[in-house]
Coordinates of C-alpha atoms and ligand atoms in Angstrom, one line a residue:
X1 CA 16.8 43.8 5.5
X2 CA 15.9 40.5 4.0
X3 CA 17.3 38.2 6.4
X4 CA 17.8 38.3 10.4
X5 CA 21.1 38.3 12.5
X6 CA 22.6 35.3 13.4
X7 CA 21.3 33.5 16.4
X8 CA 25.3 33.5 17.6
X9 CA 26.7 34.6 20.9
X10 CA 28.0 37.5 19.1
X11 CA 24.3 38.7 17.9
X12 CA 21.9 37.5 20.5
X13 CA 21.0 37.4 24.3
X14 CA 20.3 41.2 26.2
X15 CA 23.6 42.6 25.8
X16 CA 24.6 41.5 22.3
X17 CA 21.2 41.7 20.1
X18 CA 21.7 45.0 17.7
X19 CA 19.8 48.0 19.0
X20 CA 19.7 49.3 15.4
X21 CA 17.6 52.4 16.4
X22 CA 18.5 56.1 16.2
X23 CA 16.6 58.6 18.1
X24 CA 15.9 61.0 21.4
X25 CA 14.3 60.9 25.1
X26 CA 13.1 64.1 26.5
X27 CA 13.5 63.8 30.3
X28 CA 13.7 59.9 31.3
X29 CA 12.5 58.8 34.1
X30 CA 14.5 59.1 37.4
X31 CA 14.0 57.4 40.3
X32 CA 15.8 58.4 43.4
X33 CA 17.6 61.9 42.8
X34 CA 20.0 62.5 40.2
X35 CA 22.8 65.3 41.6
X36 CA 22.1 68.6 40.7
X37 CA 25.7 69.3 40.3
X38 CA 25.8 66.9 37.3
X39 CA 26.0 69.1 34.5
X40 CA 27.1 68.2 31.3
X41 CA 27.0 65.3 29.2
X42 CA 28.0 61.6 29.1
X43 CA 28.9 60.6 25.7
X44 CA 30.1 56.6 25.1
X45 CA 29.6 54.7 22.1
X46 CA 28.7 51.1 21.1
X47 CA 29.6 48.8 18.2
X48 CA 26.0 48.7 16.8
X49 CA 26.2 46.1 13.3
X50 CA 23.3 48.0 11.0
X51 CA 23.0 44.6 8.7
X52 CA 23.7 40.8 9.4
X53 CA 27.4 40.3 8.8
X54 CA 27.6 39.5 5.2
X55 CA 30.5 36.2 6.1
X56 CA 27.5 34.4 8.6
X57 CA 28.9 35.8 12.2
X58 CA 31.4 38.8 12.8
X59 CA 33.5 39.7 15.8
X60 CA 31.7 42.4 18.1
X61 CA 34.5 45.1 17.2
X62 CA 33.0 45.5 14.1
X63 CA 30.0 46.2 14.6
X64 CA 28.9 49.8 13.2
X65 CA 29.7 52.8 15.8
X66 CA 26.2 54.6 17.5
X67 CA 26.8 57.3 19.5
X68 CA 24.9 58.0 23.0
X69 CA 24.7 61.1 24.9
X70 CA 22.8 61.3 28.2
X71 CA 22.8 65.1 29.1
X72 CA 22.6 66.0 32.7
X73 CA 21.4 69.2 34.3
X74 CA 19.1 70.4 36.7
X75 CA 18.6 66.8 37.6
X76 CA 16.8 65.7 34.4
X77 CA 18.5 63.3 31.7
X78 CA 17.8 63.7 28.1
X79 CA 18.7 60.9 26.2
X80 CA 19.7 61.1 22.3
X81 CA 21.5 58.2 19.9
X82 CA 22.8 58.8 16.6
X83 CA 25.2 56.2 14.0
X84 CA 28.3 58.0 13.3
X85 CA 27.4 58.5 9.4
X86 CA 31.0 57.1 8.4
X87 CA 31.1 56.0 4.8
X88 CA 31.3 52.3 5.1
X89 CA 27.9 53.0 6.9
X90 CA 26.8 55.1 4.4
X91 CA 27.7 52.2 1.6
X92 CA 26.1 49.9 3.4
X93 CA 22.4 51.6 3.7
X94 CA 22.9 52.4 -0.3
X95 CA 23.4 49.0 -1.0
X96 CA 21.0 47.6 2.3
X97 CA 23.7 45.1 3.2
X98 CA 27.0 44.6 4.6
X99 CA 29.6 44.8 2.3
X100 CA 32.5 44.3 4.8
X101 CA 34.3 40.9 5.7
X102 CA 36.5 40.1 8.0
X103 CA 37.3 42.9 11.1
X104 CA 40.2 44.9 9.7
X105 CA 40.8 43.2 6.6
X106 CA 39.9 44.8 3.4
X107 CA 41.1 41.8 1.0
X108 CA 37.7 40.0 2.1
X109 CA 35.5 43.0 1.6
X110 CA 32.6 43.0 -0.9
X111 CA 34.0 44.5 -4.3
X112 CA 31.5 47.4 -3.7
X113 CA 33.4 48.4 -0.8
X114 CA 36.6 49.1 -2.7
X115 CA 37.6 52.6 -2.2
X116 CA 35.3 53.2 0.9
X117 CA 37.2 53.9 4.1
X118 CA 36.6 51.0 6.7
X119 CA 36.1 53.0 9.3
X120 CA 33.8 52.0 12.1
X121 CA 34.2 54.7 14.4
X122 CA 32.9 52.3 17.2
X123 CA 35.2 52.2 19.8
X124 CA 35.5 55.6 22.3
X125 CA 33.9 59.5 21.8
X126 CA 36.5 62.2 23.3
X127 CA 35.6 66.2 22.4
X128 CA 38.5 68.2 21.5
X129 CA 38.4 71.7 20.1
X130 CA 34.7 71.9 20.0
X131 CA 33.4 69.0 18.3
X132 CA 33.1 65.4 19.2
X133 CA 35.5 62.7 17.6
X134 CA 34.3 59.3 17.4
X135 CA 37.2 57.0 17.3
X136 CA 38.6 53.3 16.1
X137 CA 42.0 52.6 16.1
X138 CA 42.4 51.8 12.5
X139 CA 40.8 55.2 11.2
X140 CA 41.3 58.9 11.6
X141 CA 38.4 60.1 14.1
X142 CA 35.1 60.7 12.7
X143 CA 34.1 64.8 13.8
X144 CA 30.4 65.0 14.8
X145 CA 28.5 67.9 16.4
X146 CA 28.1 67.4 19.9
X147 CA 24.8 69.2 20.4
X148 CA 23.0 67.4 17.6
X149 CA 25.2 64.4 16.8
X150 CA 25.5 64.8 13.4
X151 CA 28.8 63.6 11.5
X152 CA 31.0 66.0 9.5
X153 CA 33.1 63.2 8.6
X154 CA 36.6 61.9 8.3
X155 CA 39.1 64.2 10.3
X156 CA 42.4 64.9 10.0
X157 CA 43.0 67.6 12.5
X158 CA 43.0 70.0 8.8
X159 CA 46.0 68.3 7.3
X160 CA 48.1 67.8 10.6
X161 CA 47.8 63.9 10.6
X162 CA 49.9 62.0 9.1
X163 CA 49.6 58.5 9.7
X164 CA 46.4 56.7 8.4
X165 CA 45.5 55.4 12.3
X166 CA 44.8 57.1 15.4
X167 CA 44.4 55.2 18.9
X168 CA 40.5 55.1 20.2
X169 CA 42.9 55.4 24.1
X170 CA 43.8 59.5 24.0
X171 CA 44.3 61.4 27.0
X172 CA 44.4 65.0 27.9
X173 CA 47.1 66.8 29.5
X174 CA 45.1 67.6 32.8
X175 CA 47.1 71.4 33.0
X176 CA 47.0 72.4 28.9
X177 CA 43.9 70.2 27.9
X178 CA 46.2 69.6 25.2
X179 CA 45.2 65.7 23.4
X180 CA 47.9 63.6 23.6
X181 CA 47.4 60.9 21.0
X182 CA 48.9 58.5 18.6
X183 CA 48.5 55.8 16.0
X184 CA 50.3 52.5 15.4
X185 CA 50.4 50.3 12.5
X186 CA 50.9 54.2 11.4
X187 CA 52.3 53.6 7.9
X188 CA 50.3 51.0 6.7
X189 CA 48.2 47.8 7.5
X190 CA 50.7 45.5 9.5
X191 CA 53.6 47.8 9.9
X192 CA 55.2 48.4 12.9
X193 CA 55.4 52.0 12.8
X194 CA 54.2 54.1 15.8
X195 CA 53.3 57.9 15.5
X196 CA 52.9 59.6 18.7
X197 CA 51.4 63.4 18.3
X198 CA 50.4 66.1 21.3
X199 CA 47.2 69.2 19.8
X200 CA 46.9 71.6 22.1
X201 CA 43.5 72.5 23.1
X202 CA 43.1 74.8 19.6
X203 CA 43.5 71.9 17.6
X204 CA 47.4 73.1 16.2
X205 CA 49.7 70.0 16.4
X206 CA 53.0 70.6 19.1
X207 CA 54.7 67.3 18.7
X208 CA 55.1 64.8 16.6
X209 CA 57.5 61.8 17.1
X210 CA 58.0 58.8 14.9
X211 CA 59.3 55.1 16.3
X212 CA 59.9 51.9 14.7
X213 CA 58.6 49.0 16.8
X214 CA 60.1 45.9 17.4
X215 CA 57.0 44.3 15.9
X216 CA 53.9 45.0 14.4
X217 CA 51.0 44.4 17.6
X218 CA 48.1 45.9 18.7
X219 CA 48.6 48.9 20.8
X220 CA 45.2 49.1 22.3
X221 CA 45.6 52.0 24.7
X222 CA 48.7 53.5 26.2
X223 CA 49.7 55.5 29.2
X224 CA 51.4 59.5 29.5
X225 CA 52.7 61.2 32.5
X226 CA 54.1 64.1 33.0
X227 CA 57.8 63.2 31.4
X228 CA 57.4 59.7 29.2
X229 CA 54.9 58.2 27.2
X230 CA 54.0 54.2 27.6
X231 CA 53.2 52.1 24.4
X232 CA 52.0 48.7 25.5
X233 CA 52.3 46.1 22.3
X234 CA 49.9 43.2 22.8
X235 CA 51.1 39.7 22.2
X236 CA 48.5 40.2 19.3
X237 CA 50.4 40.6 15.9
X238 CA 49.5 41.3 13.0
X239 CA 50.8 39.8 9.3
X240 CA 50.0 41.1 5.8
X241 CA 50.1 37.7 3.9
X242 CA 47.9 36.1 6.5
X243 CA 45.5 39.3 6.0
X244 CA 45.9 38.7 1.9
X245 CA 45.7 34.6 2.3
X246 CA 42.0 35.6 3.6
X247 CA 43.3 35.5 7.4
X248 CA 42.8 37.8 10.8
X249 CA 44.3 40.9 11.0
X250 CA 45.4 39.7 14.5
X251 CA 47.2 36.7 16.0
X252 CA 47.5 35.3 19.5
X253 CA 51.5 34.5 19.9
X254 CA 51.4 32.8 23.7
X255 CA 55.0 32.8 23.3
X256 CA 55.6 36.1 22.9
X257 CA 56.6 38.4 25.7
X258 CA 54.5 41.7 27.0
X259 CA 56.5 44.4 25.2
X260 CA 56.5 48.3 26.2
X261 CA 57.7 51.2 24.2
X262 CA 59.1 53.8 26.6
X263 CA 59.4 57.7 25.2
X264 CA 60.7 60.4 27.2
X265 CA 58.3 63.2 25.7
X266 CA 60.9 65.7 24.9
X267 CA 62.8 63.0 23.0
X268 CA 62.7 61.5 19.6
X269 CA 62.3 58.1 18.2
X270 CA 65.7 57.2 19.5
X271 CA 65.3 57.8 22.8
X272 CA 62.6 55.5 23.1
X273 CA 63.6 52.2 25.7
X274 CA 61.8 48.5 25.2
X275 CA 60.6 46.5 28.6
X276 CA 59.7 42.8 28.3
X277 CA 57.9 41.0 30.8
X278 CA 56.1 37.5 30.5
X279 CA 53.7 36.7 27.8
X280 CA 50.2 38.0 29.4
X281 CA 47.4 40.4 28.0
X282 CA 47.7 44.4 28.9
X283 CA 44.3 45.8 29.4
X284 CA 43.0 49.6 29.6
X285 CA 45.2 52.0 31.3
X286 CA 43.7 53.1 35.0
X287 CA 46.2 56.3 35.5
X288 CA 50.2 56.7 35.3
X289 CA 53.2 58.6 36.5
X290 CA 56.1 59.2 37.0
X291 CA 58.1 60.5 40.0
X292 CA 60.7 62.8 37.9
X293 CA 63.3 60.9 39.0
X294 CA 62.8 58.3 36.2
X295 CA 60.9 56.1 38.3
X296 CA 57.5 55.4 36.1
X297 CA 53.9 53.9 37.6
X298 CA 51.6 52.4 35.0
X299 CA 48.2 50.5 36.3
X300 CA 46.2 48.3 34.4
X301 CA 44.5 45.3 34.3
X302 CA 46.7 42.2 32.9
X303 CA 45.1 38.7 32.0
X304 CA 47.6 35.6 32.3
X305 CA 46.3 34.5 28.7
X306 CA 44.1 36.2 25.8
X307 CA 40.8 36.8 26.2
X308 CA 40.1 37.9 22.9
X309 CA 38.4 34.7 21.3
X310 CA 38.4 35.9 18.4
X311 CA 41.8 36.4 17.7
X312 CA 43.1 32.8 18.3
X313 CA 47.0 31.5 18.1
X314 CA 47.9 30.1 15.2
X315 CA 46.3 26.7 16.1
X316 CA 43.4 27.8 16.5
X317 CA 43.2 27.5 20.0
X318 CA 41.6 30.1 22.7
X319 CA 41.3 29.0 26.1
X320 CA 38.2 28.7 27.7
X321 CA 37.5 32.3 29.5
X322 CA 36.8 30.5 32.7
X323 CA 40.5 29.1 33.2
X324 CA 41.7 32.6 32.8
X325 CA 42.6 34.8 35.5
X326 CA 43.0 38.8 35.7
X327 CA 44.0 41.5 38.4
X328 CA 44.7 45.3 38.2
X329 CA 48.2 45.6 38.4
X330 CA 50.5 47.8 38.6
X331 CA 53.8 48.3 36.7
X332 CA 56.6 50.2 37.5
X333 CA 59.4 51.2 35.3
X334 CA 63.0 52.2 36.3
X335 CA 64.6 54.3 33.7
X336 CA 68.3 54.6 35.9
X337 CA 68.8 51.3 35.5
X338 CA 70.0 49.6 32.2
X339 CA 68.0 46.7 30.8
X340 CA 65.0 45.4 31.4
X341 CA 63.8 47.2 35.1
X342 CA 60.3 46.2 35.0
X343 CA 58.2 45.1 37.9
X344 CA 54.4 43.9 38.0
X345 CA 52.7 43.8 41.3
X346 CA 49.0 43.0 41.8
X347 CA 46.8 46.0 42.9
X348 CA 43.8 44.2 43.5
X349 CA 42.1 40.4 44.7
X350 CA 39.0 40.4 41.6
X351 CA 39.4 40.6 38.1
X352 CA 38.2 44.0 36.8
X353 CA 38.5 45.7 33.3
X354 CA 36.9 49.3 32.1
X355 CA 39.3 51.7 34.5
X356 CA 38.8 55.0 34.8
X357 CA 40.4 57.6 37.4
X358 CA 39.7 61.2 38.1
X359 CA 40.5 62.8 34.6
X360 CA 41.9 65.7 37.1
X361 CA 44.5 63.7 37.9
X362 CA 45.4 62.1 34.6
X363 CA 49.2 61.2 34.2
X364 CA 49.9 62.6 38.0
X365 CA 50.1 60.7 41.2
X366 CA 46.4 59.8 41.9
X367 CA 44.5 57.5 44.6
X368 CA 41.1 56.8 43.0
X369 CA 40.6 54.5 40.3
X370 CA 36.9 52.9 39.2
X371 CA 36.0 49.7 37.3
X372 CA 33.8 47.1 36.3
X373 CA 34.3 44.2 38.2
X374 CA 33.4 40.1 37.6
X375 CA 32.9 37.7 41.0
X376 CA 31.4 35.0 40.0
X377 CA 31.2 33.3 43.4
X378 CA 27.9 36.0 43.6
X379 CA 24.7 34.9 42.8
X380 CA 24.1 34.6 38.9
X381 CA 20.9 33.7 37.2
X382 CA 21.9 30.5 35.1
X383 CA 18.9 29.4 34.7
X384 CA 17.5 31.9 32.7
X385 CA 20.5 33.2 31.4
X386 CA 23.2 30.2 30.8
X387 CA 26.6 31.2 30.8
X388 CA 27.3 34.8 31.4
X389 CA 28.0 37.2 28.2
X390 CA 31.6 38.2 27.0
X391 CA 32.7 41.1 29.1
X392 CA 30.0 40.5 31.8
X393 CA 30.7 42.4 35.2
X394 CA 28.5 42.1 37.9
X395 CA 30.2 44.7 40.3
X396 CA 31.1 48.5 40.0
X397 CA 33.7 49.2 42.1
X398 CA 36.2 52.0 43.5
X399 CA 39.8 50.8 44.2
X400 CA 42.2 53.0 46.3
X401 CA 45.2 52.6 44.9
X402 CA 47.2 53.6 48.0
X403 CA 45.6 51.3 50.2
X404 CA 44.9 48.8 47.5
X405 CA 41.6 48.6 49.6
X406 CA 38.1 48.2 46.9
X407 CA 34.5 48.6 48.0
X408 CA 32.1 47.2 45.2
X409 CA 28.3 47.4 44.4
X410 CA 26.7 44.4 43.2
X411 CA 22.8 44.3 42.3
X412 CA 21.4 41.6 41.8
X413 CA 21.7 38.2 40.0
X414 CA 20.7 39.3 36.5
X415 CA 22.7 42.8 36.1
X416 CA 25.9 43.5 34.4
X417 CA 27.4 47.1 34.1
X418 CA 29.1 49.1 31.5
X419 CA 32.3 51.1 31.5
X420 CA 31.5 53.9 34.1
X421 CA 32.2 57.6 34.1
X422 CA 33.7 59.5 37.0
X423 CA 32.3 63.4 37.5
X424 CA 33.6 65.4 40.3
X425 CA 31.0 67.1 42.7
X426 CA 32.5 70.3 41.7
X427 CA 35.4 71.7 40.0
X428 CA 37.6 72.4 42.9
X429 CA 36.4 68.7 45.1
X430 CA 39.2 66.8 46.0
X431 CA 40.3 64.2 44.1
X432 CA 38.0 61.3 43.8
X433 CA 34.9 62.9 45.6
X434 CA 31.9 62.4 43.1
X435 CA 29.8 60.8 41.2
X436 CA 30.1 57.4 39.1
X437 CA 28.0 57.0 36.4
X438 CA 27.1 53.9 34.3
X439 CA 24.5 51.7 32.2
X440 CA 23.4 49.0 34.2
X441 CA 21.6 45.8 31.5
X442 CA 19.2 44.0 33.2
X443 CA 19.9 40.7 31.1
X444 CA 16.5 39.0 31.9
X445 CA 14.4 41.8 31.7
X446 CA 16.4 43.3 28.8
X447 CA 15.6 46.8 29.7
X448 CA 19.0 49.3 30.4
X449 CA 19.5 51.6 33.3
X450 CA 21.2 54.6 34.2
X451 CA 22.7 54.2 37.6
X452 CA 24.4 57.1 39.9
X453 CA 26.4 56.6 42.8
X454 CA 28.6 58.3 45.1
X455 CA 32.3 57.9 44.1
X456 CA 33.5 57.5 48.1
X457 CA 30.3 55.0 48.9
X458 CA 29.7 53.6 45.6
X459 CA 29.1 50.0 47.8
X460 CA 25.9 51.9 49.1
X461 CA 24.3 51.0 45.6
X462 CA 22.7 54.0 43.7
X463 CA 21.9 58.1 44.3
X464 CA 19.7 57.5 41.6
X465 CA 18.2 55.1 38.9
X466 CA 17.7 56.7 35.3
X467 CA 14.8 54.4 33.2
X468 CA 15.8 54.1 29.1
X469 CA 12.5 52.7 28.1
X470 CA 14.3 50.3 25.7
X471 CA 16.8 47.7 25.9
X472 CA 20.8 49.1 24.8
X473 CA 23.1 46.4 23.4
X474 CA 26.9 46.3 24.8
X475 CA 29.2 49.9 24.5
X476 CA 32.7 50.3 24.9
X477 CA 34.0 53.6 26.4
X478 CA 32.8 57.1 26.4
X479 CA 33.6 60.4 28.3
X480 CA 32.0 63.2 30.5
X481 CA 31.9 66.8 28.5
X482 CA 31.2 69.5 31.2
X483 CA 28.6 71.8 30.2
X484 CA 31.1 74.6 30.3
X485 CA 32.7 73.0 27.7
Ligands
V55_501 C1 39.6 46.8 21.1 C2 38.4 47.2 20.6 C3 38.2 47.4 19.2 C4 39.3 47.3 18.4 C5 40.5 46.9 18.9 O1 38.9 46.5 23.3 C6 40.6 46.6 20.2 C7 39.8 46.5 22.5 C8 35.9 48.1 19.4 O2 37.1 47.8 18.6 O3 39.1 47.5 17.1
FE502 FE1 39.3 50.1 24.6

């Protein structure tokens, strides 16, 4: 590598610096005691760029996908990370230099990336059917080993696929294990196609339903209950003359409304019902159900504007991510009445992103939720670290939903958290009672910590403290794997 990253937001600082490396941990340090219970593995992945963006700066989505696992048991942590070996990876390595342009826009690649898939594979890591899919929403999942972490490659699910996407957001029916997934933009770049599929737990696809959207968007994650599926479309569209012109695949439109696709899951493209509601951005699902009476719950996070920079309005413009505000909220949808029966109620007083709930619960009436959460009115060490990183979160918290009550963990003036893990104490615990698991950066000392904490007393701070002896740049999502499994 002949010349260094840029010295850009995107590429510099603790959390956004490339980690680059691949390798294993026997036994990291621990300090306090990490629950004997915990047994399994915490898989997450992290947009990792191998080699200085080849256009001066890149987005962070596009960086190059490195897996993690952290393997619990007997109350020792292992510690391995391995690059998915995608094939734009692989092209890149032969050549020793990016060969990709803009994120999600292959008429600005390098003309030794024609023919090689884009995939980045950088975005979440789910294991289905025995092996471990590393997945980005443009791309078919990337199958890797999960004891070693080696990629097989592209995967189609053995011919069952059949649109060129599949979402990075799939869930798993809590009762059949079954993954209930989909893709969007699902016959080509820009379209406004939306494929929605269920595999049962062998890997044989049981449904497969086709819908035309009103309008090509992102569809970053969705929601399933028991009886509909949720299709949130961002007001983030997407154009294929901009993207040929030289342009971003994606587009702020501050005049556009929130738009959700509604799909009964025994019914077909027809079926499905569109909700508006006021132009706003629609983060991660938390959890969702419904109460069988066509009455539908849907909690995320919503922003009042877009807080993805790099996909400005048409203008140009972003607004600065200070004047923006965010809350968990919760949607509920009324399928008995005609038109647009959509309400959005606040769930929570802080901004908070990263949700997850008890993955027992998934889709079914549920209490516990766990996020990231951002108060800047804490301490914050400015003066060694300026302004705070993108998607910086200086709390860990546990929300009841049915009290709408939250008790948070802060640490100090220098840590921000990662997208946490929830792990029940046992199989059979009641819902919510366990552990929460997350990477902790300590942005001035730019080292990385493993931090455990009780799910019901997660404002008591840490069970335990797990050392990395190096520093890991920013990750997105990732999953517990029982060991069973
Ligand atoms: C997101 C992340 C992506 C992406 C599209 O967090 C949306 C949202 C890491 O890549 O490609
Ligand atoms: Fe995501």
């Amino acid at each position: 590598m002949t010349h260094p990253f840029p010295a850009t937001p995107e590429f510099s600082g603790s959390l956004y610096r490339p980690s680059r490396f691949e390798g294993s941990v026997f036994d990291l340090e621990v300090e306090g005691q990490v629950p004997e219970s915990l047994n399994g593995t915490f898989f997450q992945v992290a947009p990792d760029p191998q080699f200085p963006p080849m256009r001066g700066n890149d987005i962070f989505f596009n960086g190059d996908g490195a897996v993690h696992a952290f393997r619990f048991g007997k109350g020792r942590v292992d510690f391995q990370r391995r690059y998915v070996m995608t094939d734009r990876l692989k092209a890149q390595r032969a050549e020793r230099e990016s060969l990709f342009g803009l994120y999600r826009n292959a008429f600005t690649n390098d003309v030794r990336a024609d023919g090689v898939h884009m995939g980045t594979a950088n975005t979440n890591v789910v294991q289905h059917n025995g092996l471990l899919l590393a997945l980005k929403e443009d791309s078919p999942p990337y199958a890797m080993d999960p004891v070693t972490l080696e990629t097989h490659g592209l995967y189609d699910f053995d011919g069952q696929m059949t649109s060129p996407t599949f979402t990075a957001h799939p869930k798993f029916d809590p009762e059949t294990g079954a993954l209930l997934c989909f893709g969007y933009e699902a016959k080509g770049e820009a379209t406004p196609d939306i494929v929605y599929y269920e595999i049962d737990r062998h890997g044989r696809k049981q449904r497969e339903v086709w819908i035309r959207g009103p309008y090509a968007a992102m569809i970053h994650d969705f929601a399933v209950t028991e009886n509909y599926v949720i299709f949130p479309l961002m007001p983030l569209t997407s154009d294929l003359e901009r993207m040929k012109n030289g342009g971003n695949h994606f587009e702020w439109q501050p005049g556009l409304e929130q738009t959700f696709g509604v799909l009964p899951r025994d019914g077909d493209g027809r079926d499905v019902r569109w909700f508006t509601a006021p132009n706003g951005f629609q983060g991660h699902t938390l959890n969702a159900f419904d109460d069988g009476k066509g009455r539908i719950i849907v909690d995320m996070p919503v922003t009042d504007g877009n807080i993805f920079y790099f996909f400005p309005q048409s203008d140009g413009l972003v607004p600065p991510p200070e004047t923006l505000s965010s809350r968990m909220m919760r949607w509920t949808f009324d399928m008995n009445r005609p038109g647009n029966g959509l309400t959005m109620v606040p769930l929570t007083d802080f901004a908070c992103e990263f949700p997850k709930s008890d993955d027992r619960y998934s889709g079914r009436e549920y209490r516990h939720g766990f996020v990231i959460g951002m108060d800047m009115t804490r301490p914050f060490d400015f003066e060694r670290l300026g302004a705070p990183p993108f998607q910086f979160f200086n709390l860990l918290s546990h929300i009841d939903v049915a009290t709408q009550k939250a008790k948070s963990w802060f640490a100090d003036a220098q840590t921000c958290f990662q997208e946490p893990v929830f792990v029940p104490k046992s199989a059979d615990a009641p819902e919510g009672e366990g552990w929460v698991i997350a990477l902790a950066n300590r942005l001035v000392e730019r080292e990385t910590d493993l931090v455990i904490l009780d799910a019901q007393h997660i404002d008591e701070g840490p069970v335990a403290t797990v050392h990395l002896p190096m520093r890991l740049r920013m990750s997105l999502h990732g999953s517990w794997v029982p060991a069973a499994a």
